[in-house]
Amino acid sequence: MSTVASPDEDIQVPVPELLGRLLDLNGSDLHLTAGTPPTVRIHGELERLEDYPPLNPRSLQGMIYAILPQKMRERFEQELELDMSYSLPGRARFRVNVFMQRDAVGAVFRVIPFDIKNIVDLGLPPVAADLARFPRGFVVVTGPTGSGKSTTLAA
């Protein structure tokens, strides 16, 4: 979509279209915030989708609310934050965080792959498999956002 619009125009881009674009770019996250075009994270770097217009608060709220079931919408309006999952059938699942930022609704979508890699595929050391086999104990996996904590635990 190569639409040029002012930030005041009500242009709503369907969220599934943006998620499809994220997947086509092999990105990991889609960020939707007021005042900027949709932004994707690719190999750890944030890149604005400049062929989309900056999202104004009213349009952005409409885009996000369009994918929320009524019950989720009500919960968000009460708590002003919401964690949920969303799926594009046959393509991918997403972990979603909907939030308020500068008096506007925003959201971040994180791709959750269908196929779960194993410890060998991830290139983890053999000790990782040993830790997973302990019958008791406590293992802490830490790291910054996007570093592979959930992927490691799933393996």
XYZ file of C-alpha atoms in Angstrom, residues 76-155:
80
model
C -8.733 -3.667 27.882
C -10.974 -0.662 28.516
C -11.098 -1.564 32.206
C -7.413 -2.414 32.751
C -5.832 -0.329 29.931
C -3.529 -3.242 29.117
C -4.186 -6.625 27.573
C -2.134 -9.717 26.753
C -3.663 -12.180 24.317
C -2.919 -14.402 21.348
C -3.975 -13.906 17.750
C -3.590 -16.129 14.717
C -3.504 -15.880 10.966
C -4.916 -19.309 10.093
C -2.363 -21.435 8.284
C 0.399 -18.831 8.611
C 1.354 -17.989 12.188
C 0.316 -17.275 15.738
C 1.166 -14.100 17.617
C 1.550 -13.036 21.215
C -0.123 -9.629 21.505
C 0.225 -6.836 24.034
C -2.304 -3.997 23.729
C -1.514 -0.922 25.804
C -2.075 2.799 26.283
C 0.770 5.120 25.333
C 0.467 8.924 25.363
C -3.347 8.685 25.585
C -3.568 6.422 22.523
C -4.050 2.690 22.054
C -0.997 0.794 20.806
C -0.056 -2.839 20.271
C 2.919 -5.112 19.740
C 2.583 -8.483 17.996
C 5.322 -11.131 18.461
C 5.477 -14.071 16.043
C 5.132 -17.478 17.691
C 6.426 -20.097 15.246
C 4.345 -23.211 14.574
C 7.431 -25.434 14.441
C 9.418 -25.708 17.638
C 13.140 -26.229 17.127
C 14.987 -28.696 19.309
C 18.117 -28.102 21.357
C 20.410 -29.400 18.593
C 18.766 -27.210 15.913
C 19.263 -24.162 18.127
C 22.949 -24.980 18.565
C 22.666 -25.070 22.342
C 25.376 -26.886 24.294
C 24.661 -30.456 25.479
C 24.453 -29.206 29.071
C 21.124 -27.536 28.143
C 19.612 -30.966 27.508
C 21.080 -32.219 30.785
C 19.433 -29.347 32.684
C 16.073 -30.159 31.107
C 16.267 -33.733 32.415
C 16.738 -32.875 36.097
C 13.763 -34.222 38.084
C 13.928 -31.349 40.579
C 15.473 -27.944 40.872
C 15.221 -24.473 39.525
C 16.714 -23.172 36.279
C 16.594 -19.488 35.353
C 16.790 -18.431 31.707
C 17.444 -14.715 31.334
C 18.166 -12.271 28.555
C 16.889 -9.171 26.799
C 13.706 -9.082 24.741
C 14.075 -11.098 21.563
C 17.149 -13.021 22.709
C 15.487 -16.452 22.519
C 14.396 -17.208 26.078
C 11.003 -18.650 25.082
C 12.518 -20.491 22.118
C 15.125 -22.049 24.412
C 12.502 -23.135 26.937
C 10.276 -24.601 24.211
C 13.177 -26.690 22.869
